[in-house]
PDB file of C-alpha atoms in Angstrom:
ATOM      1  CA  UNK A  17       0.000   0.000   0.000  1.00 56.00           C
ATOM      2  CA  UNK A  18       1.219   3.784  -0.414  1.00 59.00           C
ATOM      3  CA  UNK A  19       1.686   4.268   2.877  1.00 59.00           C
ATOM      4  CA  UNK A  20       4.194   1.072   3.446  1.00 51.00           C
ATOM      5  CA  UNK A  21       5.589   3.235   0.622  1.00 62.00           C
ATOM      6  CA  UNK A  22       5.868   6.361   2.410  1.00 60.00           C
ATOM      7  CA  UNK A  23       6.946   4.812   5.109  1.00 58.00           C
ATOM      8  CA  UNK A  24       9.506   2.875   3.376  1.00 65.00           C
ATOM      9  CA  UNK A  25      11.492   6.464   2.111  1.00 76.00           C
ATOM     10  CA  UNK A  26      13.946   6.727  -0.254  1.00 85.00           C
ATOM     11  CA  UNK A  27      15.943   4.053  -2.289  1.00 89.00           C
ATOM     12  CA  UNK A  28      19.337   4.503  -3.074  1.00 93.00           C
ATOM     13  CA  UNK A  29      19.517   3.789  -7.239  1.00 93.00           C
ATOM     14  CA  UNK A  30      23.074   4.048  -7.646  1.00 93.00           C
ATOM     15  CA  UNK A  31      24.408   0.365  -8.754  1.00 92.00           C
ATOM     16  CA  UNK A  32      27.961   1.854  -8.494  1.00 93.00           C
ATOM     17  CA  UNK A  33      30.494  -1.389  -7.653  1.00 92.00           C
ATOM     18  CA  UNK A  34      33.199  -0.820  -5.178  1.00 92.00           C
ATOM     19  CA  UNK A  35      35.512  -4.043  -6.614  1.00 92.00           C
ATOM     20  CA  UNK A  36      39.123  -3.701  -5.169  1.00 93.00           C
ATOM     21  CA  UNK A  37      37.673  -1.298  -2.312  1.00 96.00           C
ATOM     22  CA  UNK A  38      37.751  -1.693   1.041  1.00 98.00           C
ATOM     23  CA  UNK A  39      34.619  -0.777   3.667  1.00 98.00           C
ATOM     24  CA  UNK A  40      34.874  -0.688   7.626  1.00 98.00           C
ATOM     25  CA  UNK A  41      30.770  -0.589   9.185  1.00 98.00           C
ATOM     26  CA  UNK A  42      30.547  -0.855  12.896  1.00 98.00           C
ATOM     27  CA  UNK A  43      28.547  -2.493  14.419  1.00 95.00           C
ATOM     28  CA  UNK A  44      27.238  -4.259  11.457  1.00 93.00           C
ATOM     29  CA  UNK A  45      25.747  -7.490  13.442  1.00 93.00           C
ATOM     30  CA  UNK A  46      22.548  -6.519  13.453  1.00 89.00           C
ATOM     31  CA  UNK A  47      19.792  -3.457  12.230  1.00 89.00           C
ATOM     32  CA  UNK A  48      20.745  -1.461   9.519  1.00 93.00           C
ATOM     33  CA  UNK A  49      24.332  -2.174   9.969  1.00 95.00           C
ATOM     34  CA  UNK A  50      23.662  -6.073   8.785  1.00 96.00           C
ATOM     35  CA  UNK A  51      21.687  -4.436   6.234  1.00 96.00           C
ATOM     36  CA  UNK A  52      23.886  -1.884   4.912  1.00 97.00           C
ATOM     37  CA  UNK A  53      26.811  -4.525   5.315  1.00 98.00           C
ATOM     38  CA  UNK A  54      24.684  -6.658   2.936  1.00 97.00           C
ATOM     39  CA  UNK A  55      24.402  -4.417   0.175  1.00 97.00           C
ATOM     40  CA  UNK A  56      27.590  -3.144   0.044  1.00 98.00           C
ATOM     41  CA  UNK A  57      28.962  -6.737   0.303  1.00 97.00           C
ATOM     42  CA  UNK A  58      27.653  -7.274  -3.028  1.00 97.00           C
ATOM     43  CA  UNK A  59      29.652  -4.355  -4.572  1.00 97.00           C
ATOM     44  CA  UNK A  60      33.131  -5.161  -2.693  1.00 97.00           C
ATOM     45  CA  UNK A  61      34.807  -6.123   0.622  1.00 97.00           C
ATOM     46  CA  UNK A  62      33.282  -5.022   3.767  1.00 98.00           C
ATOM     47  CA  UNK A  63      34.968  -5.558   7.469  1.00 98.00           C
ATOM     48  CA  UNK A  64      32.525  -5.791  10.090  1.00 98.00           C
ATOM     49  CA  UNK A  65      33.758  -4.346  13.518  1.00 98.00           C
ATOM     50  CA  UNK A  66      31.756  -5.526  16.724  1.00 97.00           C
ATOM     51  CA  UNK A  67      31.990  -5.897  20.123  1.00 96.00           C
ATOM     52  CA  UNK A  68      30.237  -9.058  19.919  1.00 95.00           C
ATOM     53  CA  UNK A  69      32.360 -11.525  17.830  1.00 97.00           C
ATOM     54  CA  UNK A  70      29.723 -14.433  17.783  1.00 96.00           C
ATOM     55  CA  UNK A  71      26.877 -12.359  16.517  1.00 95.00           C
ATOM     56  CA  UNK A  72      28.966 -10.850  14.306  1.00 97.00           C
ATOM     57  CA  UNK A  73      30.124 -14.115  12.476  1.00 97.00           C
ATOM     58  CA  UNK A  74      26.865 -15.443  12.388  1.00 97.00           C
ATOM     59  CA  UNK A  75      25.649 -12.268  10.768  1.00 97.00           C
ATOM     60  CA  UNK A  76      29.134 -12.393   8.630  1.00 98.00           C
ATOM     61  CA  UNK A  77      28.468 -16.422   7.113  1.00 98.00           C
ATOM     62  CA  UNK A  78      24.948 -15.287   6.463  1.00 97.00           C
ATOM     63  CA  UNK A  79      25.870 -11.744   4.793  1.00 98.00           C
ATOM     64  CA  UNK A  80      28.763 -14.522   2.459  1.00 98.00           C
ATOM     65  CA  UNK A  81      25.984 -16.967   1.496  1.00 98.00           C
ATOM     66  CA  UNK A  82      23.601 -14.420   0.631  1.00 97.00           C
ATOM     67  CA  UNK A  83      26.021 -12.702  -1.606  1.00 96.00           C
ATOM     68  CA  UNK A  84      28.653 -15.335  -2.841  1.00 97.00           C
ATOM     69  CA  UNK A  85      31.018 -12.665  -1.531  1.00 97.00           C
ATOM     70  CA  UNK A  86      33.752 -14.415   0.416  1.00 97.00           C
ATOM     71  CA  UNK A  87      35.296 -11.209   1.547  1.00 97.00           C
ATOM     72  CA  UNK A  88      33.162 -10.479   4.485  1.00 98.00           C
ATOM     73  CA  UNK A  89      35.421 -10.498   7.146  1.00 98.00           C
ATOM     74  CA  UNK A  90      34.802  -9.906  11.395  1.00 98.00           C
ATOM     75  CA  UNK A  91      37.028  -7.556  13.619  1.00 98.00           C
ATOM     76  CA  UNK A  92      36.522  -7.095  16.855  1.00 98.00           C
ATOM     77  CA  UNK A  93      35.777  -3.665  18.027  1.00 98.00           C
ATOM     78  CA  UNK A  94      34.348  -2.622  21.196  1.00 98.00           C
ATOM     79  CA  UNK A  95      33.664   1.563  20.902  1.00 98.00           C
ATOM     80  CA  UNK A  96      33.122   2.102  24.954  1.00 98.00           C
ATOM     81  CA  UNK A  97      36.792   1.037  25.016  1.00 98.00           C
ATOM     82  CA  UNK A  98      39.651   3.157  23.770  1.00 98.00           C
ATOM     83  CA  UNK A  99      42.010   0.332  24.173  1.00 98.00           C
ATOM     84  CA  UNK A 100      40.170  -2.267  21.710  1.00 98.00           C
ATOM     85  CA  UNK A 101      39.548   1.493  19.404  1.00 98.00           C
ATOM     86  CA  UNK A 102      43.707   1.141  19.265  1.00 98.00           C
ATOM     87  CA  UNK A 103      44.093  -2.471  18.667  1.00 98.00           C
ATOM     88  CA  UNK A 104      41.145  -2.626  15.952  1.00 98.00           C
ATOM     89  CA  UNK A 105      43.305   0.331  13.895  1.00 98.00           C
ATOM     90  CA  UNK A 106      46.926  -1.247  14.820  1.00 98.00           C
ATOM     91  CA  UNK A 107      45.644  -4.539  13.197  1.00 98.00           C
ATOM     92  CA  UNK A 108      43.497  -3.084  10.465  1.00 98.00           C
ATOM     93  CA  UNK A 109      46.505  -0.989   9.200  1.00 98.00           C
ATOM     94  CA  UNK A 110      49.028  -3.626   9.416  1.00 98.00           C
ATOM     95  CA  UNK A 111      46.660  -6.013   6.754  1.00 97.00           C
ATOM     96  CA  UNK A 112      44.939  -3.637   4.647  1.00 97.00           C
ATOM     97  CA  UNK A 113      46.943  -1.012   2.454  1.00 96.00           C
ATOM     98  CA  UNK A 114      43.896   0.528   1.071  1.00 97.00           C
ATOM     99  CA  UNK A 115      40.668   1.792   2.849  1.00 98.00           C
ATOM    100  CA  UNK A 116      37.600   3.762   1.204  1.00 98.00           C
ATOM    101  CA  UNK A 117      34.914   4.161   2.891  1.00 98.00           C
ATOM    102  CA  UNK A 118      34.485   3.966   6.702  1.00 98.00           C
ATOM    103  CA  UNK A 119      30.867   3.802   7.903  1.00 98.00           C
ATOM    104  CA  UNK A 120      30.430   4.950  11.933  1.00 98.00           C
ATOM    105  CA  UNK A 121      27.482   3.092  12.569  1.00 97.00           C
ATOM    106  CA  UNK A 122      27.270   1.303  15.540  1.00 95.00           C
ATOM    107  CA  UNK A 123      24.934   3.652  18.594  1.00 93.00           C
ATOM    108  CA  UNK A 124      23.579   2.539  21.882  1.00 93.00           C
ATOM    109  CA  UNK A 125      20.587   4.093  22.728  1.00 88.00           C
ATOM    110  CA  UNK A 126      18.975   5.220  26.054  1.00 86.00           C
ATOM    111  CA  UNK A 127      20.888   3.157  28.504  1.00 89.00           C
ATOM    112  CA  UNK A 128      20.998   3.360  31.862  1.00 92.00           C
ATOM    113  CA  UNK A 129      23.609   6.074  33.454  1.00 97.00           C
ATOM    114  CA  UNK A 130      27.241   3.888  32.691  1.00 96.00           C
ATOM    115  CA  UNK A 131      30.201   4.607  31.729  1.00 98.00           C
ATOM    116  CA  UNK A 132      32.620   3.358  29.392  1.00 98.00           C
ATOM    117  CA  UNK A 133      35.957   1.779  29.824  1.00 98.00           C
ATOM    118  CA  UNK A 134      37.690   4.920  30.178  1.00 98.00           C
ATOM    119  CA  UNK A 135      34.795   6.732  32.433  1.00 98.00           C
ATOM    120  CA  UNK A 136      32.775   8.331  29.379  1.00 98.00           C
ATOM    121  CA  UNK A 137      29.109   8.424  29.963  1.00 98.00           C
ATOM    122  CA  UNK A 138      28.354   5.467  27.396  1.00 97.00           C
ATOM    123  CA  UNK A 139      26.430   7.566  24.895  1.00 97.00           C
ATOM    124  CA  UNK A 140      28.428  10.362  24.198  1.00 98.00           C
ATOM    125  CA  UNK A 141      31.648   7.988  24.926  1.00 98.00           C
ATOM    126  CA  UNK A 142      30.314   5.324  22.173  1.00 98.00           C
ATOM    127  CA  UNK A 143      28.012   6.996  19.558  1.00 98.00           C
ATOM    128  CA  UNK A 144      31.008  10.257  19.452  1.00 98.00           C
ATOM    129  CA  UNK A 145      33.849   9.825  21.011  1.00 98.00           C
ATOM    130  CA  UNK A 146      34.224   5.958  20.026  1.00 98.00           C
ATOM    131  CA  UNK A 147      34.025   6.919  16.451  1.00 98.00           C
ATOM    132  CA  UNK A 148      35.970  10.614  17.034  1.00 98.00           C
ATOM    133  CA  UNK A 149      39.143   8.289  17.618  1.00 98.00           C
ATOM    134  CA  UNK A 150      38.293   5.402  15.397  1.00 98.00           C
ATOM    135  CA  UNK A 151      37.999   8.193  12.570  1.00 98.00           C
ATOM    136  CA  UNK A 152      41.437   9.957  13.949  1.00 98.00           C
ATOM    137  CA  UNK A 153      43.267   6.481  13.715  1.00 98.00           C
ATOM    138  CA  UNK A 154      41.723   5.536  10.185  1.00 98.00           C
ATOM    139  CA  UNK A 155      42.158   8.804   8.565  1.00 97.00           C
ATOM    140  CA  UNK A 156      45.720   9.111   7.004  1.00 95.00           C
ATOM    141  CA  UNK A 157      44.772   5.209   5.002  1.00 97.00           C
ATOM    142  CA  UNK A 158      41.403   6.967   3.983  1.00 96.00           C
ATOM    143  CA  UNK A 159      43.515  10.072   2.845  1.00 94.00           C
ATOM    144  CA  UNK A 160      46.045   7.274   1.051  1.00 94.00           C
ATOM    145  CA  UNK A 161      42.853   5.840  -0.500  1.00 95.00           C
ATOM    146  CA  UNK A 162      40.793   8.724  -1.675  1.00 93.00           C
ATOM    147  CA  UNK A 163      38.624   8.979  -2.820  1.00 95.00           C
ATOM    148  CA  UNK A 164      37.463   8.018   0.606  1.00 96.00           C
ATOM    149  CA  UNK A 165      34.473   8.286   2.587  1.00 97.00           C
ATOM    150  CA  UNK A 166      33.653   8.987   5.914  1.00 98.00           C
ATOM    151  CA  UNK A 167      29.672   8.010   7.113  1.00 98.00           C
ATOM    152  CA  UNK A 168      28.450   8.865  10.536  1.00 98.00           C
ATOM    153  CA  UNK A 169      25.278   7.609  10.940  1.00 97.00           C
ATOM    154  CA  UNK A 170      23.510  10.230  12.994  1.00 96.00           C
ATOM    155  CA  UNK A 171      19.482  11.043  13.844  1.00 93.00           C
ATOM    156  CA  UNK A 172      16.389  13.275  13.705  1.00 90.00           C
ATOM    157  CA  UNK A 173      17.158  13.256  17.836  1.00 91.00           C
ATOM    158  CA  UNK A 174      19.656  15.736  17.351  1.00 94.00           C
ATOM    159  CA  UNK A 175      17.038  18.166  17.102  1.00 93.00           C
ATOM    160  CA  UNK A 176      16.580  17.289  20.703  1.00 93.00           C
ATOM    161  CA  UNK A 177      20.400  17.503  21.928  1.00 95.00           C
ATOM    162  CA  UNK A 178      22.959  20.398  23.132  1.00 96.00           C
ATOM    163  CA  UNK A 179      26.191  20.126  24.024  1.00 98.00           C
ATOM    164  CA  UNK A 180      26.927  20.211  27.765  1.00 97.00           C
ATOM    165  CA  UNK A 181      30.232  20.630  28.340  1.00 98.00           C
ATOM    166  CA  UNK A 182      29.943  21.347  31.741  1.00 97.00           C
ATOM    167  CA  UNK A 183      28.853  18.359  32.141  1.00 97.00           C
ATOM    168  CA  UNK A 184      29.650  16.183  28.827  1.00 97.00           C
ATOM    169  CA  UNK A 185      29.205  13.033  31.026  1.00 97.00           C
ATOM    170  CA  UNK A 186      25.910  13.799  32.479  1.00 96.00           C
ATOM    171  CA  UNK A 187      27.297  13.576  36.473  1.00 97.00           C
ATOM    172  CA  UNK A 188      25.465  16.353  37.477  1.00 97.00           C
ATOM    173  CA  UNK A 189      22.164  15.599  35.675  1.00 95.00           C
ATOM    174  CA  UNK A 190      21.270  12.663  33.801  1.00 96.00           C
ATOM    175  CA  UNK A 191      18.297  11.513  31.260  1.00 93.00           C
ATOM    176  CA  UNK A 192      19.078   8.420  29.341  1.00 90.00           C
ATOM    177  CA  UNK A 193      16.696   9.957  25.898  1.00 89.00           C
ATOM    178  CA  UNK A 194      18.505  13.081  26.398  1.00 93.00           C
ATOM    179  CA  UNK A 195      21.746  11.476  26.314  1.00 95.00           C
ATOM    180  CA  UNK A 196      21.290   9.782  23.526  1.00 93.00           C
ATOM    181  CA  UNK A 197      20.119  13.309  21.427  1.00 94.00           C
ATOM    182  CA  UNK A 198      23.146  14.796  22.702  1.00 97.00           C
ATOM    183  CA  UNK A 199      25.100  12.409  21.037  1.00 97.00           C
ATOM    184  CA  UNK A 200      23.693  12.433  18.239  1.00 97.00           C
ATOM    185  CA  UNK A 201      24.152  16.022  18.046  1.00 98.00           C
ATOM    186  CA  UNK A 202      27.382  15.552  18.541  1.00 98.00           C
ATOM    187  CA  UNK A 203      27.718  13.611  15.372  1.00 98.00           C
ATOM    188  CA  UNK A 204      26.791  16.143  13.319  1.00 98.00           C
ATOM    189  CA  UNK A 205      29.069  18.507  14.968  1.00 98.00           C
ATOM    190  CA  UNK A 206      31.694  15.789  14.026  1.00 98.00           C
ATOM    191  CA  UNK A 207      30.801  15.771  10.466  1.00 98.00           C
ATOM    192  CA  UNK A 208      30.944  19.283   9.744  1.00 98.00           C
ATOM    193  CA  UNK A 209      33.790  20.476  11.754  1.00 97.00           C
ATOM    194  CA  UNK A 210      35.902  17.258   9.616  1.00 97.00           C
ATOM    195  CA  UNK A 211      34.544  18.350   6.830  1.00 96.00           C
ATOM    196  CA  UNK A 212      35.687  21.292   7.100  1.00 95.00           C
ATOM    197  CA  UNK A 213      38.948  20.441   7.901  1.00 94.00           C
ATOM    198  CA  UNK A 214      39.451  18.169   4.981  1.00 92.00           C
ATOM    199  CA  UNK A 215      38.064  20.780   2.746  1.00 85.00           C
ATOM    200  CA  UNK A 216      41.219  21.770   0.808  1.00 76.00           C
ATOM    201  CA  UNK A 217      42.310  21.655  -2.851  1.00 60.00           C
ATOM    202  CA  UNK A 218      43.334  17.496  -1.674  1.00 63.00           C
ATOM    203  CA  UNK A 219      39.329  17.232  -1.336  1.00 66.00           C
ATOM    204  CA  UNK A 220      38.378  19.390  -4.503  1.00 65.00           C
ATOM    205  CA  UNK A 221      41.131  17.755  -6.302  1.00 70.00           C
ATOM    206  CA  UNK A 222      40.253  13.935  -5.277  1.00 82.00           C
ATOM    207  CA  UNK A 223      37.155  13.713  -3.841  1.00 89.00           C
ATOM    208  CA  UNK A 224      37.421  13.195   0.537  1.00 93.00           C
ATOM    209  CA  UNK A 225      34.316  13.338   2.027  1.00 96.00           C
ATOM    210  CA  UNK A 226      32.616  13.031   5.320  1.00 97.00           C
ATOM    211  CA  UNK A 227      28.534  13.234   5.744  1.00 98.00           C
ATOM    212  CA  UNK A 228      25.964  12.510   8.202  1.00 98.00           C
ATOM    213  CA  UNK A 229      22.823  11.225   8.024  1.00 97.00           C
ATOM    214  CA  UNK A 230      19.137   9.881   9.735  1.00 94.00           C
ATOM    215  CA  UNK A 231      18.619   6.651   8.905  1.00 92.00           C
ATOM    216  CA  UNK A 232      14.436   6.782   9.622  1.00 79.00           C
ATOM    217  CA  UNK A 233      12.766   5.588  12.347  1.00 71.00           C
ATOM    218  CA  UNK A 234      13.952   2.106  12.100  1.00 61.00           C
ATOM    219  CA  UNK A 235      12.659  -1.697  13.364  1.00 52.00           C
ATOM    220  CA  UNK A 236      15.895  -2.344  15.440  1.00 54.00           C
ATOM    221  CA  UNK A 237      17.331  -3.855  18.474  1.00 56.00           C
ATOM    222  CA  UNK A 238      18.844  -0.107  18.988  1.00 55.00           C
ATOM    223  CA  UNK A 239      15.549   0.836  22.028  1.00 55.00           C
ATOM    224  CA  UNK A 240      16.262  -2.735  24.095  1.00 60.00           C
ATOM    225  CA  UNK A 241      17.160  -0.676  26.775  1.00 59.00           C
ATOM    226  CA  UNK A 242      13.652   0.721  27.426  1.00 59.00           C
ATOM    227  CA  UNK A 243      11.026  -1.230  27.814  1.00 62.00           C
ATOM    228  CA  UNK A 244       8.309   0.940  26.734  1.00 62.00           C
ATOM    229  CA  UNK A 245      10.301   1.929  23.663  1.00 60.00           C
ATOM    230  CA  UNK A 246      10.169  -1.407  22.767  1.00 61.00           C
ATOM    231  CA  UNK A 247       6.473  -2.146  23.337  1.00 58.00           C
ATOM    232  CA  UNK A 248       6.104   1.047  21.306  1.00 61.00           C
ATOM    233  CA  UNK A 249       7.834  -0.327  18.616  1.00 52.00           C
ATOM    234  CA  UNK A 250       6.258  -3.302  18.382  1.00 63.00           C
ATOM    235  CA  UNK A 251       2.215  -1.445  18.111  1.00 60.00           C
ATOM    236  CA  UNK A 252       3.762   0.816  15.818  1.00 58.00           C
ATOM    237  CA  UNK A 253       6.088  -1.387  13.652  1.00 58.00           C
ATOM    238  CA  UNK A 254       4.099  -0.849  10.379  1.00 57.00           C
ATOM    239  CA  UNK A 255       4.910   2.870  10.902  1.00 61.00           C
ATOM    240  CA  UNK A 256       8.805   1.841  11.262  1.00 69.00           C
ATOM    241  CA  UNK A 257      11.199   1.399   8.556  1.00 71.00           C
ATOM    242  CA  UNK A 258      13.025  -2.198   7.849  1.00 79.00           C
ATOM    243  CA  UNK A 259      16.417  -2.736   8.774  1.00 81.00           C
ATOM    244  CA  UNK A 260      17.112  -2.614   4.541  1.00 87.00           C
ATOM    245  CA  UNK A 261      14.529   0.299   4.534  1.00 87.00           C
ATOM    246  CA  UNK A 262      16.670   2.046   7.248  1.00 87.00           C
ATOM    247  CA  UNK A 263      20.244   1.365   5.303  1.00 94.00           C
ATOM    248  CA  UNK A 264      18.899   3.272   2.413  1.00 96.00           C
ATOM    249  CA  UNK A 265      20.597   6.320   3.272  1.00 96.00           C
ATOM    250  CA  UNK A 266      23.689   5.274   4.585  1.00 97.00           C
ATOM    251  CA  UNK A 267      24.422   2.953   1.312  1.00 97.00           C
ATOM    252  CA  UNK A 268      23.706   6.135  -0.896  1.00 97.00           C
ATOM    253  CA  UNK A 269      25.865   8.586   1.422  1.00 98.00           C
ATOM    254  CA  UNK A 270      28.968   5.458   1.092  1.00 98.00           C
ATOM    255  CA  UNK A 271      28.269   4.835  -2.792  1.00 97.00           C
ATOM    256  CA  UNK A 272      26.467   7.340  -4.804  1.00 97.00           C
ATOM    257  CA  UNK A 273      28.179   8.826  -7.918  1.00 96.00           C
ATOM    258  CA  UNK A 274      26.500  12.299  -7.164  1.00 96.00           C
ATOM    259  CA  UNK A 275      28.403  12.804  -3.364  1.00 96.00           C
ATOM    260  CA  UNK A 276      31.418  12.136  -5.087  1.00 94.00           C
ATOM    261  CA  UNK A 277      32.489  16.151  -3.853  1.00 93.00           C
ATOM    262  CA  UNK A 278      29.483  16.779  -1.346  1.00 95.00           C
ATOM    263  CA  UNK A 279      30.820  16.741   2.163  1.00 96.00           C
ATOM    264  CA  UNK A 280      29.604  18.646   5.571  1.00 97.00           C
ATOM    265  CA  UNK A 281      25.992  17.406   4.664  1.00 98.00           C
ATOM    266  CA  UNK A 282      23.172  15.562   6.669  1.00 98.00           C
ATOM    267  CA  UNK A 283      20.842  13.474   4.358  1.00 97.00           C
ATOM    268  CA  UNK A 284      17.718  11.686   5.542  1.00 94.00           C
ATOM    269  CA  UNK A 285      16.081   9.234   3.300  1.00 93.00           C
ATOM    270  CA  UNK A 286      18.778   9.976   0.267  1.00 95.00           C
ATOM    271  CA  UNK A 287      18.309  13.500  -0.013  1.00 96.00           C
ATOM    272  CA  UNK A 288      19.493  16.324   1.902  1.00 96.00           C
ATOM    273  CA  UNK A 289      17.624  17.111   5.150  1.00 96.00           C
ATOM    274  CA  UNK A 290      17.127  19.951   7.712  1.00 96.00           C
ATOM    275  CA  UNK A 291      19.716  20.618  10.320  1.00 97.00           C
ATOM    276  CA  UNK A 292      19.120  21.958  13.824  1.00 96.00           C
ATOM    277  CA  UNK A 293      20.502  25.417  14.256  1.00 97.00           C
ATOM    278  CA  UNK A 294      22.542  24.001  16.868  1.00 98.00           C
ATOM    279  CA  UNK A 295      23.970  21.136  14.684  1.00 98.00           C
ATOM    280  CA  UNK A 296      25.038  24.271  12.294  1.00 98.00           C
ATOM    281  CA  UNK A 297      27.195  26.248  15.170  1.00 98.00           C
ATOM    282  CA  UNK A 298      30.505  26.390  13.805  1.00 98.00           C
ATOM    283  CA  UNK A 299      31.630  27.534  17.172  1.00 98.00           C
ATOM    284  CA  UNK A 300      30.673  24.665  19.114  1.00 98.00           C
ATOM    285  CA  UNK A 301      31.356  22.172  16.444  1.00 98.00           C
ATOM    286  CA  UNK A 302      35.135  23.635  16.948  1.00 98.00           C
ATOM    287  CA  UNK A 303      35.093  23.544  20.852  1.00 98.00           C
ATOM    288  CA  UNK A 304      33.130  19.838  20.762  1.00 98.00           C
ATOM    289  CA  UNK A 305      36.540  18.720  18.440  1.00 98.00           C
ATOM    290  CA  UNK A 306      39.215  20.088  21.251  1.00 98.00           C
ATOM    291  CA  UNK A 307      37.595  19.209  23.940  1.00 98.00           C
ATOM    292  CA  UNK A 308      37.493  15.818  22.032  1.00 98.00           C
ATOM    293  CA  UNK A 309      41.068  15.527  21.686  1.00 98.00           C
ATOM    294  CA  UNK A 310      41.645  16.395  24.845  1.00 98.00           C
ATOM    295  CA  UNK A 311      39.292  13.800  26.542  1.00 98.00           C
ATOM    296  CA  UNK A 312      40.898  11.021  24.170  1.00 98.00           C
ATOM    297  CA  UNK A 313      44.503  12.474  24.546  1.00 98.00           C
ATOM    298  CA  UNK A 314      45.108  12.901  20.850  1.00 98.00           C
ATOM    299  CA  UNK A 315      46.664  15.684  18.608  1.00 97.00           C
ATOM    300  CA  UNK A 316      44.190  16.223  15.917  1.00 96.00           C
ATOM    301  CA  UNK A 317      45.076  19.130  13.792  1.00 86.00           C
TER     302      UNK A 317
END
């Protein structure tokens, strides 16, 4: 029916074929990582990186038979720990020469107040900061590579976030939907304060590009933490998107020919979408990247 259609969103069309490329999803196990994983795994190699090795095999041998693509291959990677972050790169760079497109997917969503590994409140330490150093670590093979890609996989919550740094890891004051909008918000940030960073005549010239995006409101495993959520999701589910439905946008931002030189942009079902006025603050976009570094204890210039 039209509405499943409307519902559904955008398709991305391009058929482009990434043979002799290399793509890095996290936390492509399950959701609209599997699914994005999927697709892509029938235009060229994709490594999955998850915490969760078993899952991630499973949804690896499934991803190979579906495709006849052998070169699905499992990394571990667990983003709430800066340590495994290091390791994941270390290995990555010492087997792969060549990497293209890097897709930050992998998000927890409204968990209870924890912290990661290295005492960062677990959203804004997994869905930004995770990635923030995962990206760092990655980004002079993607430079090596271009044209590259870089994907964050952000939300329509980000309408809902601000940036607290007074009290990034929510000590003071804590709401676990909250959380998770700041975050989010924070992705965005990312995206356009890196895009703007790789925007020289290297980008114009070859084609470096970093975007964000809202995936829909998607079927997932992503609300497990709240039980209402997830008895919401389940009245509402013909109002949700697929998992594949969901991917739609993050396969177009990692393959279509037309991005090719758009960077610094937020898309929502393959076409460009609104941004909050505070995910367009240049200011804190800038402050969000130092104090960044300086959480992570990195040198990002």
């Amino acid at each position: 029916p039209s509405c499943r259609r409307y519902v559904a969103g955008g398709r991305c069309k391009s058929t482009a074929r990434l043979e002799g490329k290399v793509v890095i999803i996290t936390g492509a196990n399950t959701g609209i990582g599997k699914a994005t994983a999927r697709d892509l795994a029938q235009r060229g190699k994709v490594i999955i990186a998850c915490r969760d090795i078993g899952k991630a095999e499973a949804a690896a041998s499934e991803i190979r038979a579906e495709t006849g693509n052998q070169q699905v291959i499992v990394k571990k990677l667990d983003l709430a720990d800066t340590k495994s972050i290091r390791e994941f790169a270390e290995k990555f760079l010492a087997e792969e020469k060549e990497l293209h497109v890097l897709i930050n997917n992998a998000g927890v969503m409204l968990c209870p107040y924890s912290k990661t590994a290295d005492g960062f409140e677990m959203h804004i330490g997994v869905n930004h900061l995770g990635h923030f150093l995962l990206t760092f670590l990655l980004l002079e093979r993607l430079k090596q590579s271009a044209p590259a890609r870089i994907v964050n996989v952000s939300s329509l919550a980000h309408h809902g976030g601000r940036i607290r740094f007074h009290d990034l890891h929510g000590e003071k004051c804590y709401n676990r939907g909250l959380a998770y909008c700041h975050s989010k918000l924070a992705n965005v940030l990312f995206t356009r304060e890196l895009a703007r960073r790789l925007q020289g005549k290297f980008q114009r010239q070859v084609g470096f590009t970093a975007n964000a995006l809202h995936p829909g409101s998607v079927y997932s495993e992503l609300v497990r933490h709240s039980f209402v959520m997830t008895w919401l999701w389940k009245i509402f589910s013909f109002f949700l998107k697929s998992p594949c439905e969901g991917a739609q946008t993050s396969i177009y931002c990692a393959v279509a020919e037309e991005l090719d030189f758009v960077t610094g942009q937020y898309f929502s079902d393959c076409q460009p979408a609104y941004v909050s006025p505070r995910g367009r603050d240049d200011e804190t976009a800038k402050k969000l990247w130092s104090v960044s570094c300086e959480l992570l204890g990195i040198q990002w210039d």
